[in-house]
Amino acid sequence: MEHAYESVDQIAEPGQTAACPRTGRPLRTADERTGERWRFGFPGRARAEVHTRGARLHSLILPDRWGHPADVVLAARDPAAFEGSARYFGATVGRYANRIARGRLVVDGVTHRLATQENGHTLHGGPDGFDQHVWQCEPFHSAHRTGVRLFLHSPHGDQGFPGALNVRVTYMLDRDDNLTLSYQAVADAPTVVNLTNHAYWNLDGEGRGNVLSHHLQVEAPLYTPVDAELIPNGRHRSISDTPFDLRRHRRLSDVLTHTDAQLALAGGGFDHNWVLDGAPRARPRKAAVLYAPASGRRMDVRTTEPGIQVYTAQGLTGDITGKAGRPYHAYAGVALETQHFPDSPNRPDYPTVVLRPGELYRSTTIHSFTTVTA
């Protein structure tokens, strides 16, 4: 099979667990606007905060090359924005991340009409996708790993998708500052699944300007061109002699100033899928590297997914105020969304995204954080 599925009976529901106040263990704070807030990490190492509303990565605090900490994940200061323009910030998006053209889904010859939003397409699972739901959560902790597991039941017909789906997302930090995001799902009828995290990263610190000085490398020989509505317009295309050639580290300000029709269609930046090698993997392999010369922070991304969607946040207009009280303008962050390709259900030449009863959907992405001396 072309996807990371295997036989399974079910995904267990969470038990009743309470937060433990010991140092290093996940700590819970209740908030009716964001669901529960869970903070976890090891003393002197990376520290994360996850919200149960949207199974959302709200914060990740890391030191720079001088040891000064900063939060490198963009998030709105006002939780009400999670229902509007900041709804995808840090969220787990699904049931199908990215776009499905015209909300048309065919599974085993049966056509399903999905809920749609922008330009009549289905984006990130629809207007009431996984990012808008409050997930159940349980913490875990050991000598070397700490984090939370989040659970969601999506009923048959949710946003038009067939089959009931049980989903589990795990956020885990280890003592080497690796943030691992693991996804599992099972269904009771044939359906499609494509899950990812939609964090925006600024390795200089959220609210501290834009990411145009960041260097980005993507391990991919092909990318997916789009039409004016950001739907794939044909076969994958070689990155050679284009601004999409990121096989070497390149400064974002250098590549985004190119005159290129694809950049123009996306509003002056990237909102495209890179083809890592065209197939899922059983174990994570290198996908991308993001580096901020000013702070020295570096993020290496490894994934089992066949693609990575890079969005340089050119659509931000300053209407969202971040956690530090500063507005987010264009290029305030960059999203690196590991996933299957956009509109895969309507593209038989793409790796399949169909999940059947008795199969286990699995996906893993690891973000490894280090600092580089000047």
CSV table of C-alpha atoms in Angstrom, one decimal:
chain,number,residue,atom,x,y,z
A,1,MET,CA,0.0,0.0,0.0
A,2,GLU,CA,1.2,3.5,-0.7
A,3,HIS,CA,0.2,5.0,2.7
A,4,ALA,CA,1.2,4.5,6.2
A,5,TYR,CA,-1.8,2.4,7.3
A,6,GLU,CA,-1.9,-0.9,9.0
A,7,SER,CA,-4.5,-3.2,10.5
A,8,VAL,CA,-6.0,-2.0,13.9
A,9,ASP,CA,-9.1,-2.6,15.9
A,10,GLN,CA,-9.5,0.8,17.4
A,11,ILE,CA,-7.8,3.9,19.0
A,12,ALA,CA,-8.4,3.9,22.7
A,13,GLU,CA,-10.3,6.7,24.3
A,14,PRO,CA,-8.5,8.8,27.0
A,15,GLY,CA,-8.7,7.9,30.6
A,16,GLN,CA,-9.4,10.3,33.4
A,17,THR,CA,-6.0,11.8,34.3
A,18,ALA,CA,-5.1,14.8,36.4
A,19,ALA,CA,-2.2,17.1,35.9
A,20,CYS,CA,0.8,16.5,38.2
A,21,PRO,CA,2.6,19.6,39.6
A,22,ARG,CA,6.0,18.0,39.6
A,23,THR,CA,8.8,19.8,37.7
A,24,GLY,CA,8.8,18.8,34.1
A,25,ARG,CA,5.4,17.1,34.1
A,26,PRO,CA,2.6,18.6,32.0
A,27,LEU,CA,0.6,21.2,33.9
A,28,ARG,CA,-3.1,22.0,33.1
A,29,THR,CA,-4.9,25.4,33.3
A,30,ALA,CA,-8.6,25.6,32.5
A,31,ASP,CA,-9.8,28.3,30.2
A,32,GLU,CA,-13.4,28.4,28.8
A,33,ARG,CA,-12.2,30.3,25.7
A,34,THR,CA,-9.4,28.0,24.7
A,35,GLY,CA,-10.4,24.8,26.4
A,36,GLU,CA,-7.6,23.4,28.6
A,37,ARG,CA,-4.1,24.8,28.4
A,38,TRP,CA,-1.3,22.2,28.9
A,39,ARG,CA,2.3,23.3,29.5
A,40,PHE,CA,5.2,20.8,29.3
A,41,GLY,CA,8.9,20.6,28.9
A,42,PHE,CA,12.1,19.8,30.8
A,43,PRO,CA,13.9,22.4,33.0
A,44,GLY,CA,16.4,24.4,31.0
A,45,ARG,CA,15.1,22.9,27.7
A,46,ALA,CA,12.3,23.7,25.2
A,47,ARG,CA,8.9,24.4,26.7
A,48,ALA,CA,5.6,24.1,24.9
A,49,GLU,CA,2.0,25.0,25.5
A,50,VAL,CA,-0.9,23.2,23.7
A,51,HIS,CA,-4.6,24.2,23.8
A,52,THR,CA,-7.3,21.6,23.6
A,53,ARG,CA,-9.4,23.9,21.3
A,54,GLY,CA,-8.1,22.9,17.9
A,55,ALA,CA,-5.4,20.6,19.4
A,56,ARG,CA,-3.3,23.8,19.0
A,57,LEU,CA,0.4,24.4,19.5
A,58,HIS,CA,0.1,27.8,21.1
A,59,SER,CA,3.7,28.4,22.2
A,60,LEU,CA,7.2,27.0,22.0
A,61,ILE,CA,9.9,28.7,24.0
A,62,LEU,CA,13.5,28.2,22.9
A,63,PRO,CA,16.9,29.9,23.7
A,64,ASP,CA,18.9,31.7,21.1
A,65,ARG,CA,22.6,31.4,20.6
A,66,TRP,CA,23.2,33.5,23.7
A,67,GLY,CA,20.8,31.6,25.8
A,68,HIS,CA,18.0,34.2,25.7
A,69,PRO,CA,14.5,32.5,25.5
A,70,ALA,CA,11.8,33.5,23.0
A,71,ASP,CA,8.5,32.2,21.9
A,72,VAL,CA,8.9,31.1,18.2
A,73,VAL,CA,5.2,30.2,17.4
A,74,LEU,CA,2.7,32.9,16.3
A,75,ALA,CA,-0.6,33.0,18.1
A,76,ALA,CA,-3.3,35.6,18.5
A,77,ARG,CA,-3.5,37.5,21.8
A,78,ASP,CA,-7.4,37.4,21.7
A,79,PRO,CA,-8.8,33.9,21.8
A,80,ALA,CA,-11.8,35.1,19.8
A,81,ALA,CA,-9.5,35.3,16.8
A,82,PHE,CA,-9.4,31.5,16.8
A,83,GLU,CA,-12.9,31.6,15.3
A,84,GLY,CA,-11.8,34.1,12.6
A,85,SER,CA,-8.7,35.2,10.9
A,86,ALA,CA,-6.3,33.3,13.3
A,87,ARG,CA,-8.3,30.1,13.3
A,88,TYR,CA,-5.5,28.0,11.8
A,89,PHE,CA,-2.6,29.4,13.9
A,90,GLY,CA,-0.9,26.3,15.4
A,91,ALA,CA,-4.0,24.2,14.9
A,92,THR,CA,-4.4,20.5,14.0
A,93,VAL,CA,-6.3,20.8,10.7
A,94,GLY,CA,-8.5,18.1,9.2
A,95,ARG,CA,-10.3,15.9,8.3
A,96,TYR,CA,-8.4,16.9,5.1
A,97,ALA,CA,-5.7,19.5,5.3
A,98,ASN,CA,-5.2,21.8,2.3
A,99,ARG,CA,-7.8,22.1,-0.5
A,100,ILE,CA,-10.3,19.8,-2.2
A,101,ALA,CA,-11.6,21.4,-5.4
A,102,ARG,CA,-15.2,22.4,-5.4
A,103,GLY,CA,-15.9,20.3,-2.3
A,104,ARG,CA,-16.3,17.3,-4.5
A,105,LEU,CA,-15.2,14.0,-3.0
A,106,VAL,CA,-15.6,10.6,-4.7
A,107,VAL,CA,-14.9,7.5,-2.7
A,108,ASP,CA,-15.5,4.0,-4.2
A,109,GLY,CA,-17.6,5.6,-7.0
A,110,VAL,CA,-19.9,7.5,-4.5
A,111,THR,CA,-19.9,11.3,-4.8
A,112,HIS,CA,-20.0,13.3,-1.5
A,113,ARG,CA,-20.5,17.0,-1.3
A,114,LEU,CA,-18.4,18.7,1.3
A,115,ALA,CA,-18.9,21.9,3.1
A,116,THR,CA,-17.0,24.7,1.3
A,117,GLN,CA,-15.5,28.1,2.0
A,118,GLU,CA,-13.0,30.1,-0.1
A,119,ASN,CA,-13.9,30.2,-3.8
A,120,GLY,CA,-16.3,27.3,-3.3
A,121,HIS,CA,-13.5,24.9,-2.3
A,122,THR,CA,-13.1,22.9,0.9
A,123,LEU,CA,-10.1,24.2,2.9
A,124,HIS,CA,-8.6,22.4,5.9
A,125,GLY,CA,-11.6,20.2,6.4
A,126,GLY,CA,-14.3,22.8,5.9
A,127,PRO,CA,-15.8,25.8,7.8
A,128,ASP,CA,-16.2,23.7,11.0
A,129,GLY,CA,-13.0,21.6,10.7
A,130,PHE,CA,-11.0,20.0,13.5
A,131,ASP,CA,-9.4,23.4,14.4
A,132,GLN,CA,-12.8,24.6,15.7
A,133,HIS,CA,-13.4,21.6,18.1
A,134,VAL,CA,-12.3,21.1,21.7
A,135,TRP,CA,-10.4,17.8,21.9
A,136,GLN,CA,-10.1,15.6,25.0
A,137,CYS,CA,-6.6,15.4,26.4
A,138,GLU,CA,-4.4,13.3,28.6
A,139,PRO,CA,-0.8,14.0,29.7
A,140,PHE,CA,2.2,11.7,29.8
A,141,HIS,CA,5.6,11.9,31.3
A,142,SER,CA,8.8,9.9,31.6
A,143,ALA,CA,12.5,10.6,32.4
A,144,HIS,CA,13.2,11.5,28.8
A,145,ARG,CA,9.8,12.4,27.2
A,146,THR,CA,6.9,14.6,28.1
A,147,GLY,CA,3.8,15.8,26.4
A,148,VAL,CA,0.0,15.4,25.8
A,149,ARG,CA,-2.3,13.2,23.7
A,150,LEU,CA,-5.4,14.7,22.3
A,151,PHE,CA,-8.5,12.8,21.0
A,152,LEU,CA,-11.4,13.7,18.8
A,153,HIS,CA,-14.4,11.8,17.4
A,154,SER,CA,-15.6,13.1,14.0
A,155,PRO,CA,-19.1,11.6,13.2
A,156,HIS,CA,-20.2,10.3,9.8
A,157,GLY,CA,-21.2,13.2,7.7
A,158,ASP,CA,-19.0,15.7,9.5
A,159,GLN,CA,-18.6,18.5,7.0
A,160,GLY,CA,-19.9,16.1,4.4
A,161,PHE,CA,-17.1,13.5,4.8
A,162,PRO,CA,-18.2,9.8,4.9
A,163,GLY,CA,-17.6,7.5,7.8
A,164,ALA,CA,-17.0,8.2,11.5
A,165,LEU,CA,-13.4,8.9,12.4
A,166,ASN,CA,-11.5,8.6,15.7
A,167,VAL,CA,-8.4,10.7,15.8
A,168,ARG,CA,-5.4,10.9,18.2
A,169,VAL,CA,-2.7,13.6,18.0
A,170,THR,CA,0.4,13.5,20.2
A,171,TYR,CA,2.7,16.4,21.1
A,172,MET,CA,6.0,15.2,22.7
A,173,LEU,CA,9.1,17.0,23.7
A,174,ASP,CA,12.3,15.1,24.7
A,175,ARG,CA,15.5,16.2,26.4
A,176,ASP,CA,17.2,16.9,23.1
A,177,ASP,CA,14.6,19.6,22.1
A,178,ASN,CA,12.9,17.4,19.5
A,179,LEU,CA,9.2,18.2,19.2
A,180,THR,CA,7.4,15.2,17.7
A,181,LEU,CA,3.9,15.4,16.3
A,182,SER,CA,2.3,12.0,15.8
A,183,TYR,CA,-1.2,11.4,14.3
A,184,GLN,CA,-3.4,8.3,14.2
A,185,ALA,CA,-6.9,7.7,12.9
A,186,VAL,CA,-9.3,4.9,12.3
A,187,ALA,CA,-12.6,4.9,10.4
A,188,ASP,CA,-15.7,2.7,10.3
A,189,ALA,CA,-16.3,3.3,6.6
A,190,PRO,CA,-14.1,4.3,3.6
A,191,THR,CA,-13.1,7.9,3.9
A,192,VAL,CA,-10.2,10.3,3.2
A,193,VAL,CA,-7.7,11.6,5.8
A,194,ASN,CA,-4.9,14.1,5.6
A,195,LEU,CA,-3.8,15.7,8.9
A,196,THR,CA,-1.2,18.3,9.7
A,197,ASN,CA,-0.2,21.1,12.0
A,198,HIS,CA,-0.6,24.7,10.9
A,199,ALA,CA,2.0,26.5,13.1
A,200,TYR,CA,3.6,29.7,11.9
A,201,TRP,CA,7.2,29.9,12.8
A,202,ASN,CA,9.4,32.9,13.4
A,203,LEU,CA,12.7,31.7,14.9
A,204,ASP,CA,13.6,35.2,15.9
A,205,GLY,CA,10.5,35.3,18.1
A,206,GLU,CA,6.9,35.9,17.4
A,207,GLY,CA,6.1,39.5,16.8
A,208,ARG,CA,9.7,40.4,16.2
A,209,GLY,CA,9.4,41.5,12.5
A,210,ASN,CA,9.1,39.2,9.5
A,211,VAL,CA,10.9,36.1,8.4
A,212,LEU,CA,12.3,37.4,5.2
A,213,SER,CA,15.9,37.1,6.6
A,214,HIS,CA,15.3,33.4,7.4
A,215,HIS,CA,17.0,30.8,5.3
A,216,LEU,CA,14.9,27.9,4.1
A,217,GLN,CA,15.9,24.6,2.6
A,218,VAL,CA,13.4,22.0,1.2
A,219,GLU,CA,14.5,18.5,0.2
A,220,ALA,CA,12.4,18.2,-2.9
A,221,PRO,CA,13.1,18.0,-6.7
A,222,LEU,CA,9.5,18.9,-7.7
A,223,TYR,CA,6.7,21.2,-6.6
A,224,THR,CA,3.0,21.4,-7.4
A,225,PRO,CA,1.9,24.4,-9.6
A,226,VAL,CA,-1.5,25.9,-8.9
A,227,ASP,CA,-4.1,27.9,-10.7
A,228,ALA,CA,-5.5,31.3,-9.6
A,229,GLU,CA,-7.6,29.6,-6.9
A,230,LEU,CA,-4.6,27.7,-5.5
A,231,ILE,CA,-5.8,24.3,-6.8
A,232,PRO,CA,-3.2,22.1,-8.5
A,233,ASN,CA,-3.3,22.8,-12.3
A,234,GLY,CA,-1.6,19.7,-13.6
A,235,ARG,CA,1.4,17.5,-13.0
A,236,HIS,CA,4.2,18.3,-10.6
A,237,ARG,CA,6.9,20.5,-12.1
A,238,SER,CA,10.7,20.5,-11.7
A,239,ILE,CA,12.0,23.1,-9.3
A,240,SER,CA,15.1,23.7,-11.5
A,241,ASP,CA,15.7,27.3,-12.6
A,242,THR,CA,12.7,28.5,-10.5
A,243,PRO,CA,12.4,30.3,-7.1
A,244,PHE,CA,11.1,26.9,-5.8
A,245,ASP,CA,14.6,25.4,-6.0
A,246,LEU,CA,15.4,25.3,-2.3
A,247,ARG,CA,17.7,22.3,-2.3
A,248,ARG,CA,20.3,24.7,-0.9
A,249,HIS,CA,19.6,27.1,1.9
A,250,ARG,CA,18.3,30.3,0.4
A,251,ARG,CA,17.2,33.5,2.1
A,252,LEU,CA,13.5,34.1,1.7
A,253,SER,CA,13.9,37.7,0.7
A,254,ASP,CA,16.1,36.6,-2.2
A,255,VAL,CA,13.7,34.0,-3.6
A,256,LEU,CA,10.4,35.9,-3.0
A,257,THR,CA,11.6,38.9,-5.0
A,258,HIS,CA,11.7,36.8,-8.2
A,259,THR,CA,9.3,37.6,-11.0
A,260,ASP,CA,7.4,34.4,-11.2
A,261,ALA,CA,3.8,33.7,-12.2
A,262,GLN,CA,3.4,31.1,-9.5
A,263,LEU,CA,4.5,33.5,-6.8
A,264,ALA,CA,2.1,36.1,-8.1
A,265,LEU,CA,-0.8,33.7,-8.1
A,266,ALA,CA,-0.2,33.1,-4.4
A,267,GLY,CA,-0.2,36.8,-3.6
A,268,GLY,CA,3.6,37.4,-3.6
A,269,GLY,CA,4.9,34.3,-1.8
A,270,PHE,CA,4.8,30.6,-1.4
A,271,ASP,CA,1.6,28.7,-0.8
A,272,HIS,CA,2.6,25.6,-2.6
A,273,ASN,CA,3.3,21.9,-2.1
A,274,TRP,CA,6.8,20.5,-2.5
A,275,VAL,CA,7.0,16.8,-3.5
A,276,LEU,CA,9.6,15.2,-1.2
A,277,ASP,CA,9.7,11.9,-3.1
A,278,GLY,CA,6.2,11.2,-4.0
A,279,ALA,CA,5.4,8.5,-1.4
A,280,PRO,CA,4.9,8.2,2.3
A,281,ARG,CA,7.6,6.6,4.5
A,282,ALA,CA,7.5,4.3,7.4
A,283,ARG,CA,10.1,6.4,9.2
A,284,PRO,CA,10.6,10.2,9.1
A,285,ARG,CA,13.1,11.5,6.6
A,286,LYS,CA,14.6,15.0,6.1
A,287,ALA,CA,12.1,17.4,4.6
A,288,ALA,CA,13.2,21.0,5.4
A,289,VAL,CA,15.5,23.2,7.4
A,290,LEU,CA,14.6,26.7,8.6
A,291,TYR,CA,17.4,28.9,10.1
A,292,ALA,CA,17.3,32.5,11.5
A,293,PRO,CA,20.8,34.0,11.3
A,294,ALA,CA,20.0,36.8,13.7
A,295,SER,CA,19.1,34.5,16.6
A,296,GLY,CA,21.0,31.4,15.6
A,297,ARG,CA,17.9,29.2,16.0
A,298,ARG,CA,17.6,26.4,13.6
A,299,MET,CA,14.7,24.0,13.0
A,300,ASP,CA,15.1,20.7,11.1
A,301,VAL,CA,11.9,19.0,9.9
A,302,ARG,CA,11.6,15.3,9.3
A,303,THR,CA,8.4,13.6,8.2
A,304,THR,CA,6.8,10.4,7.0
A,305,GLU,CA,4.6,12.5,4.7
A,306,PRO,CA,5.1,12.7,0.9
A,307,GLY,CA,4.8,16.5,0.7
A,308,ILE,CA,5.3,19.7,2.6
A,309,GLN,CA,3.2,22.8,2.0
A,310,VAL,CA,5.2,26.0,2.5
A,311,TYR,CA,3.1,29.2,3.2
A,312,THR,CA,5.1,32.4,3.8
A,313,ALA,CA,2.1,34.2,5.3
A,314,GLN,CA,1.9,37.0,2.7
A,315,GLY,CA,-1.8,37.2,3.4
A,316,LEU,CA,-1.4,38.6,6.9
A,317,THR,CA,-2.5,42.2,7.0
A,318,GLY,CA,-1.9,43.4,10.6
A,319,ASP,CA,-5.5,42.7,11.8
A,320,ILE,CA,-4.2,40.0,14.1
A,321,THR,CA,-2.4,41.1,17.3
A,322,GLY,CA,0.1,38.5,18.6
A,323,LYS,CA,0.8,37.4,22.1
A,324,ALA,CA,3.4,40.1,22.6
A,325,GLY,CA,0.9,42.8,21.6
A,326,ARG,CA,2.4,43.4,18.2
A,327,PRO,CA,0.3,43.1,15.0
A,328,TYR,CA,1.2,40.4,12.5
A,329,HIS,CA,1.9,41.8,9.0
A,330,ALA,CA,2.8,40.0,5.8
A,331,TYR,CA,5.6,37.4,6.2
A,332,ALA,CA,5.4,37.5,10.0
A,333,GLY,CA,5.9,33.8,10.0
A,334,VAL,CA,6.2,30.7,7.8
A,335,ALA,CA,4.2,27.6,7.9
A,336,LEU,CA,5.8,24.2,7.0
A,337,GLU,CA,2.8,21.8,6.7
A,338,THR,CA,3.9,18.2,6.3
A,339,GLN,CA,1.0,16.4,4.5
A,340,HIS,CA,-0.3,14.6,1.4
A,341,PHE,CA,-0.8,16.7,-1.7
A,342,PRO,CA,-3.6,19.2,-2.2
A,343,ASP,CA,-6.7,17.9,-3.9
A,344,SER,CA,-5.4,14.3,-3.8
A,345,PRO,CA,-8.9,12.8,-3.7
A,346,ASN,CA,-9.5,14.1,-7.2
A,347,ARG,CA,-6.0,13.2,-8.5
A,348,PRO,CA,-5.6,9.5,-9.1
A,349,ASP,CA,-1.9,10.0,-10.0
A,350,TYR,CA,-1.2,11.2,-6.4
A,351,PRO,CA,-0.6,8.9,-3.5
A,352,THR,CA,-3.9,7.6,-2.1
A,353,VAL,CA,-5.5,9.3,0.9
A,354,VAL,CA,-8.3,6.7,1.3
A,355,LEU,CA,-8.6,5.1,4.8
A,356,ARG,CA,-10.6,2.0,5.1
A,357,PRO,CA,-12.1,0.1,8.1
A,358,GLY,CA,-9.4,-2.1,9.8
A,359,GLU,CA,-6.6,0.2,8.7
A,360,LEU,CA,-4.6,2.7,10.9
A,361,TYR,CA,-3.7,6.1,9.5
A,362,ARG,CA,-0.3,7.1,10.9
A,363,SER,CA,1.8,10.2,10.3
A,364,THR,CA,4.8,11.5,12.2
A,365,THR,CA,6.7,14.8,11.9
A,366,ILE,CA,9.7,15.7,14.0
A,367,HIS,CA,10.9,19.3,14.6
A,368,SER,CA,14.5,19.3,15.9
A,369,PHE,CA,15.8,22.6,17.4
A,370,THR,CA,19.4,23.7,17.8
A,371,THR,CA,21.4,26.9,17.8
A,372,VAL,CA,24.2,27.9,15.4
A,373,THR,CA,27.0,30.0,16.6
A,374,ALA,CA,27.8,33.1,14.6
